Short mmCIF file of N, CA and C in Angstrom, two decimals:
data_model
loop_
_atom_site.label_atom_id
_atom_site.label_comp_id
_atom_site.label_asym_id
_atom_site.label_seq_id
_atom_site.Cartn_x
_atom_site.Cartn_y
_atom_site.Cartn_z
N ALA Z 294 75.15 43.43 107.32
CA ALA Z 294 76.25 42.55 107.56
C ALA Z 294 77.39 42.94 106.62
N LEU Z 295 78.56 42.96 107.23
CA LEU Z 295 79.76 43.32 106.46
C LEU Z 295 80.48 42.05 106.03
N SER Z 296 81.01 42.06 104.89
CA SER Z 296 81.77 40.94 104.41
C SER Z 296 83.19 41.43 104.07
N MET Z 297 84.19 40.70 104.53
CA MET Z 297 85.57 41.03 104.27
C MET Z 297 86.32 39.86 103.65
N THR Z 298 87.06 40.16 102.66
CA THR Z 298 87.86 39.14 102.02
C THR Z 298 89.30 39.51 102.16
N ALA Z 299 90.11 38.62 102.59
CA ALA Z 299 91.55 38.84 102.69
C ALA Z 299 92.29 37.89 101.75
N GLN Z 300 93.25 38.46 101.10
CA GLN Z 300 94.04 37.61 100.21
C GLN Z 300 95.50 37.88 100.47
N ALA Z 301 96.26 36.88 100.56
CA ALA Z 301 97.72 37.09 100.83
C ALA Z 301 98.33 37.68 99.54
N PHE Z 302 99.24 38.59 99.74
CA PHE Z 302 99.93 39.19 98.58
C PHE Z 302 101.24 38.41 98.37
N HIS Z 303 101.36 37.86 97.21
CA HIS Z 303 102.59 37.18 96.86
C HIS Z 303 103.20 37.86 95.62
N PRO Z 304 104.16 38.74 95.85
CA PRO Z 304 104.71 39.41 94.67
C PRO Z 304 105.42 38.43 93.79
N ARG Z 305 105.36 38.69 92.53
CA ARG Z 305 106.01 37.82 91.55
C ARG Z 305 107.54 38.00 91.70
N PRO Z 306 108.23 36.88 91.70
CA PRO Z 306 109.70 37.00 91.71
C PRO Z 306 110.16 37.65 90.41
N PRO Z 307 111.29 38.37 90.45
CA PRO Z 307 111.76 38.94 89.16
C PRO Z 307 112.11 37.83 88.22
N PRO Z 308 111.95 38.07 86.91
CA PRO Z 308 112.29 37.03 85.96
C PRO Z 308 113.76 36.67 86.07
N CYS Z 309 114.05 35.42 85.72
CA CYS Z 309 115.40 34.93 85.82
C CYS Z 309 116.30 35.75 84.82
N PHE Z 310 117.39 36.12 85.29
CA PHE Z 310 118.36 36.85 84.46
C PHE Z 310 119.02 35.84 83.52
N ARG Z 311 118.97 36.08 82.25
CA ARG Z 311 119.57 35.12 81.29
C ARG Z 311 120.39 35.87 80.26
N CYS Z 312 121.57 35.32 80.01
CA CYS Z 312 122.40 35.86 78.98
C CYS Z 312 122.38 34.97 77.72
N PRO Z 313 122.67 35.56 76.57
CA PRO Z 313 122.71 34.70 75.34
C PRO Z 313 123.74 33.56 75.46
N PHE Z 314 123.56 32.56 74.64
CA PHE Z 314 124.44 31.41 74.62
C PHE Z 314 125.90 31.88 74.43
N ASP Z 315 126.79 31.30 75.21
CA ASP Z 315 128.25 31.61 75.15
C ASP Z 315 128.60 32.94 75.85
N TRP Z 316 127.65 33.64 76.44
CA TRP Z 316 127.90 34.84 77.23
C TRP Z 316 127.94 34.43 78.69
N ILE Z 317 128.60 35.24 79.51
CA ILE Z 317 128.71 34.93 80.96
C ILE Z 317 128.00 36.04 81.71
N GLY Z 318 127.10 35.72 82.59
CA GLY Z 318 126.36 36.68 83.38
C GLY Z 318 127.10 36.98 84.68
N TYR Z 319 127.10 38.27 85.06
CA TYR Z 319 127.70 38.67 86.31
C TYR Z 319 127.09 39.98 86.76
N ARG Z 320 126.41 39.95 87.92
CA ARG Z 320 125.77 41.13 88.52
C ARG Z 320 124.90 41.91 87.53
N GLY Z 321 124.04 41.18 86.85
CA GLY Z 321 123.06 41.86 85.99
C GLY Z 321 123.56 42.27 84.60
N LYS Z 322 124.79 41.87 84.26
CA LYS Z 322 125.35 42.21 82.97
C LYS Z 322 125.76 40.89 82.29
N CYS Z 323 125.83 40.98 80.99
CA CYS Z 323 126.32 39.81 80.20
C CYS Z 323 127.62 40.16 79.51
N TYR Z 324 128.56 39.24 79.59
CA TYR Z 324 129.88 39.46 79.02
C TYR Z 324 130.19 38.41 77.97
N TYR Z 325 130.79 38.83 76.92
CA TYR Z 325 131.21 37.91 75.85
C TYR Z 325 132.72 38.15 75.61
N PHE Z 326 133.49 37.11 75.77
CA PHE Z 326 134.93 37.19 75.62
C PHE Z 326 135.27 36.68 74.19
N SER Z 327 135.38 37.59 73.26
CA SER Z 327 135.58 37.23 71.88
C SER Z 327 136.99 36.83 71.59
N GLU Z 328 137.14 35.93 70.64
CA GLU Z 328 138.50 35.52 70.17
C GLU Z 328 138.91 36.27 68.90
N VAL Z 329 138.04 37.11 68.39
CA VAL Z 329 138.33 37.90 67.19
C VAL Z 329 139.42 38.94 67.51
N GLU Z 330 140.46 38.98 66.67
CA GLU Z 330 141.51 39.93 66.89
C GLU Z 330 141.21 41.24 66.18
N GLY Z 331 141.72 42.31 66.67
CA GLY Z 331 141.61 43.62 66.00
C GLY Z 331 141.88 44.74 66.98
N ASN Z 332 141.69 45.95 66.50
CA ASN Z 332 141.97 47.09 67.35
C ASN Z 332 140.75 47.49 68.18
N TRP Z 333 140.87 48.55 68.99
CA TRP Z 333 139.77 48.96 69.88
C TRP Z 333 138.51 49.29 69.03
N THR Z 334 138.65 50.00 67.99
CA THR Z 334 137.53 50.43 67.21
C THR Z 334 136.83 49.20 66.58
N SER Z 335 137.55 48.29 66.06
CA SER Z 335 136.92 47.08 65.48
C SER Z 335 136.24 46.22 66.61
N GLY Z 336 136.83 46.26 67.77
CA GLY Z 336 136.20 45.54 68.93
C GLY Z 336 134.86 46.17 69.28
N GLN Z 337 134.83 47.51 69.33
CA GLN Z 337 133.58 48.19 69.64
C GLN Z 337 132.55 47.98 68.51
N ASP Z 338 133.03 48.00 67.28
CA ASP Z 338 132.12 47.78 66.14
C ASP Z 338 131.52 46.33 66.24
N ASN Z 339 132.37 45.34 66.53
CA ASN Z 339 131.85 43.98 66.64
C ASN Z 339 130.85 43.89 67.76
N CYS Z 340 131.05 44.58 68.86
CA CYS Z 340 130.09 44.60 69.97
C CYS Z 340 128.79 45.20 69.53
N SER Z 341 128.84 46.32 68.75
CA SER Z 341 127.64 47.04 68.34
C SER Z 341 126.80 46.11 67.46
N VAL Z 342 127.44 45.30 66.62
CA VAL Z 342 126.69 44.36 65.76
C VAL Z 342 125.84 43.40 66.63
N LEU Z 343 126.38 43.07 67.80
CA LEU Z 343 125.69 42.19 68.73
C LEU Z 343 124.74 42.92 69.65
N GLY Z 344 124.59 44.21 69.47
CA GLY Z 344 123.72 45.00 70.34
C GLY Z 344 124.34 45.27 71.70
N ALA Z 345 125.67 45.32 71.75
CA ALA Z 345 126.38 45.50 72.99
C ALA Z 345 127.45 46.56 72.82
N SER Z 346 128.28 46.73 73.83
CA SER Z 346 129.45 47.62 73.73
C SER Z 346 130.60 46.98 74.50
N LEU Z 347 131.77 47.48 74.28
CA LEU Z 347 132.92 47.02 75.07
C LEU Z 347 132.55 47.28 76.53
N ALA Z 348 133.09 46.44 77.42
CA ALA Z 348 132.68 46.47 78.84
C ALA Z 348 133.15 47.75 79.55
N MET Z 349 132.21 48.28 80.35
CA MET Z 349 132.48 49.33 81.25
C MET Z 349 132.56 48.74 82.67
N LEU Z 350 133.66 48.89 83.29
CA LEU Z 350 133.88 48.18 84.58
C LEU Z 350 133.56 49.13 85.70
N ASN Z 351 132.65 48.70 86.61
CA ASN Z 351 132.16 49.58 87.71
C ASN Z 351 132.72 49.10 89.02
N GLY Z 352 134.01 49.10 89.19
CA GLY Z 352 134.59 48.75 90.47
C GLY Z 352 135.57 47.58 90.37
N VAL Z 353 136.23 47.39 91.48
CA VAL Z 353 137.26 46.40 91.59
C VAL Z 353 136.72 44.98 91.42
N GLU Z 354 135.55 44.71 91.97
CA GLU Z 354 135.00 43.32 91.87
C GLU Z 354 134.70 42.96 90.43
N GLU Z 355 134.19 43.92 89.66
CA GLU Z 355 133.93 43.68 88.25
C GLU Z 355 135.22 43.50 87.44
N LEU Z 356 136.23 44.27 87.81
CA LEU Z 356 137.53 44.12 87.20
C LEU Z 356 138.11 42.70 87.48
N ARG Z 357 138.00 42.29 88.74
CA ARG Z 357 138.46 40.92 89.10
C ARG Z 357 137.76 39.85 88.31
N PHE Z 358 136.46 40.02 88.15
CA PHE Z 358 135.64 39.04 87.37
C PHE Z 358 136.19 38.96 85.93
N VAL Z 359 136.42 40.11 85.29
CA VAL Z 359 136.88 40.12 83.91
C VAL Z 359 138.29 39.51 83.81
N VAL Z 360 139.13 39.83 84.73
CA VAL Z 360 140.48 39.29 84.74
C VAL Z 360 140.44 37.74 84.90
N ARG Z 361 139.57 37.31 85.74
CA ARG Z 361 139.43 35.85 86.03
C ARG Z 361 138.94 35.12 84.78
N TYR Z 362 137.98 35.65 84.02
CA TYR Z 362 137.41 34.97 82.89
C TYR Z 362 138.14 35.23 81.56
N LYS Z 363 138.94 36.25 81.46
CA LYS Z 363 139.55 36.52 80.15
C LYS Z 363 140.63 35.52 79.77
N GLY Z 364 141.16 34.79 80.76
CA GLY Z 364 142.23 33.84 80.46
C GLY Z 364 143.55 34.52 80.14
N THR Z 365 144.36 33.88 79.33
CA THR Z 365 145.63 34.46 79.03
C THR Z 365 145.61 35.48 77.88
N SER Z 366 144.46 35.52 77.18
CA SER Z 366 144.32 36.46 76.06
C SER Z 366 144.12 37.87 76.59
N GLU Z 367 144.47 38.79 75.73
CA GLU Z 367 144.20 40.20 76.05
C GLU Z 367 142.89 40.61 75.38
N HIS Z 368 142.06 41.42 76.04
CA HIS Z 368 140.77 41.82 75.52
C HIS Z 368 140.67 43.36 75.72
N TRP Z 369 139.91 43.98 74.79
CA TRP Z 369 139.62 45.39 74.92
C TRP Z 369 138.49 45.61 75.92
N ILE Z 370 138.54 46.72 76.59
CA ILE Z 370 137.38 47.19 77.44
C ILE Z 370 136.94 48.54 76.85
N GLY Z 371 135.84 49.04 77.36
CA GLY Z 371 135.25 50.23 76.81
C GLY Z 371 135.84 51.52 77.34
N LEU Z 372 137.13 51.62 77.43
CA LEU Z 372 137.82 52.79 77.95
C LEU Z 372 138.80 53.26 76.94
N SER Z 373 138.80 54.56 76.58
CA SER Z 373 139.70 55.07 75.57
C SER Z 373 139.92 56.55 75.74
N ARG Z 374 140.92 57.06 75.05
CA ARG Z 374 141.18 58.51 74.98
C ARG Z 374 141.78 58.84 73.64
N GLY Z 375 141.54 60.00 73.15
CA GLY Z 375 142.03 60.41 71.82
C GLY Z 375 143.55 60.50 71.80
N ASP Z 376 144.16 61.11 72.83
CA ASP Z 376 145.61 61.15 72.93
C ASP Z 376 145.99 61.36 74.39
N GLU Z 377 147.29 61.41 74.68
CA GLU Z 377 147.77 61.47 76.02
C GLU Z 377 147.30 62.66 76.81
N GLU Z 378 146.92 63.76 76.10
CA GLU Z 378 146.47 64.97 76.78
C GLU Z 378 144.97 64.91 77.14
N GLN Z 379 144.22 64.01 76.62
CA GLN Z 379 142.80 63.90 76.87
C GLN Z 379 142.51 63.00 78.01
N PRO Z 380 141.38 63.16 78.70
CA PRO Z 380 141.04 62.25 79.79
C PRO Z 380 140.50 60.93 79.25
N TRP Z 381 140.66 59.89 80.05
CA TRP Z 381 140.10 58.58 79.69
C TRP Z 381 138.57 58.75 79.80
N LYS Z 382 137.85 58.09 78.79
CA LYS Z 382 136.40 58.09 78.83
C LYS Z 382 135.91 56.69 78.48
N TRP Z 383 134.77 56.32 79.12
CA TRP Z 383 134.05 55.08 78.81
C TRP Z 383 133.29 55.24 77.53
N VAL Z 384 132.87 54.13 76.98
CA VAL Z 384 132.10 54.15 75.71
C VAL Z 384 130.81 54.96 75.80
N ASN Z 385 130.25 55.19 77.02
CA ASN Z 385 129.06 56.01 77.14
C ASN Z 385 129.44 57.48 77.33
N ASN Z 386 130.70 57.81 77.14
CA ASN Z 386 131.23 59.17 77.20
C ASN Z 386 131.42 59.70 78.58
N SER Z 387 131.25 58.89 79.62
CA SER Z 387 131.46 59.31 80.99
C SER Z 387 132.96 59.26 81.29
N HIS Z 388 133.44 60.12 82.15
CA HIS Z 388 134.85 60.21 82.49
C HIS Z 388 135.20 59.04 83.41
N PHE Z 389 136.39 58.49 83.23
CA PHE Z 389 136.92 57.45 84.10
C PHE Z 389 137.33 57.98 85.39
N SER Z 390 136.84 57.37 86.49
CA SER Z 390 137.37 57.69 87.81
C SER Z 390 138.01 56.38 88.35
N HIS Z 391 139.15 56.47 88.87
CA HIS Z 391 139.93 55.28 89.21
C HIS Z 391 139.11 54.24 89.98
N LEU Z 392 139.34 53.01 89.65
CA LEU Z 392 138.66 51.87 90.34
C LEU Z 392 139.26 51.84 91.72
#
């Protein structure tokens, strides 16, 4: 005699995406809009202390999100260049291609 057991497969749902307190989640990333004033380098340094980096924007929708939440204040993003002759680069050293 053969015996067969069937069990329904119920994959576990992915864990809930959660950002730290006072951060805003959007499309799998967490954003923190700091009120601390300073230059680009100090902004990146402040992010590093928090285990983060200045934001790298991956498209127009992400740009719209940042513009919507930043309010009237100006904020740094993770895009820079050494001088006018050099290409724009993100904080991960990848070259900027227009949104």
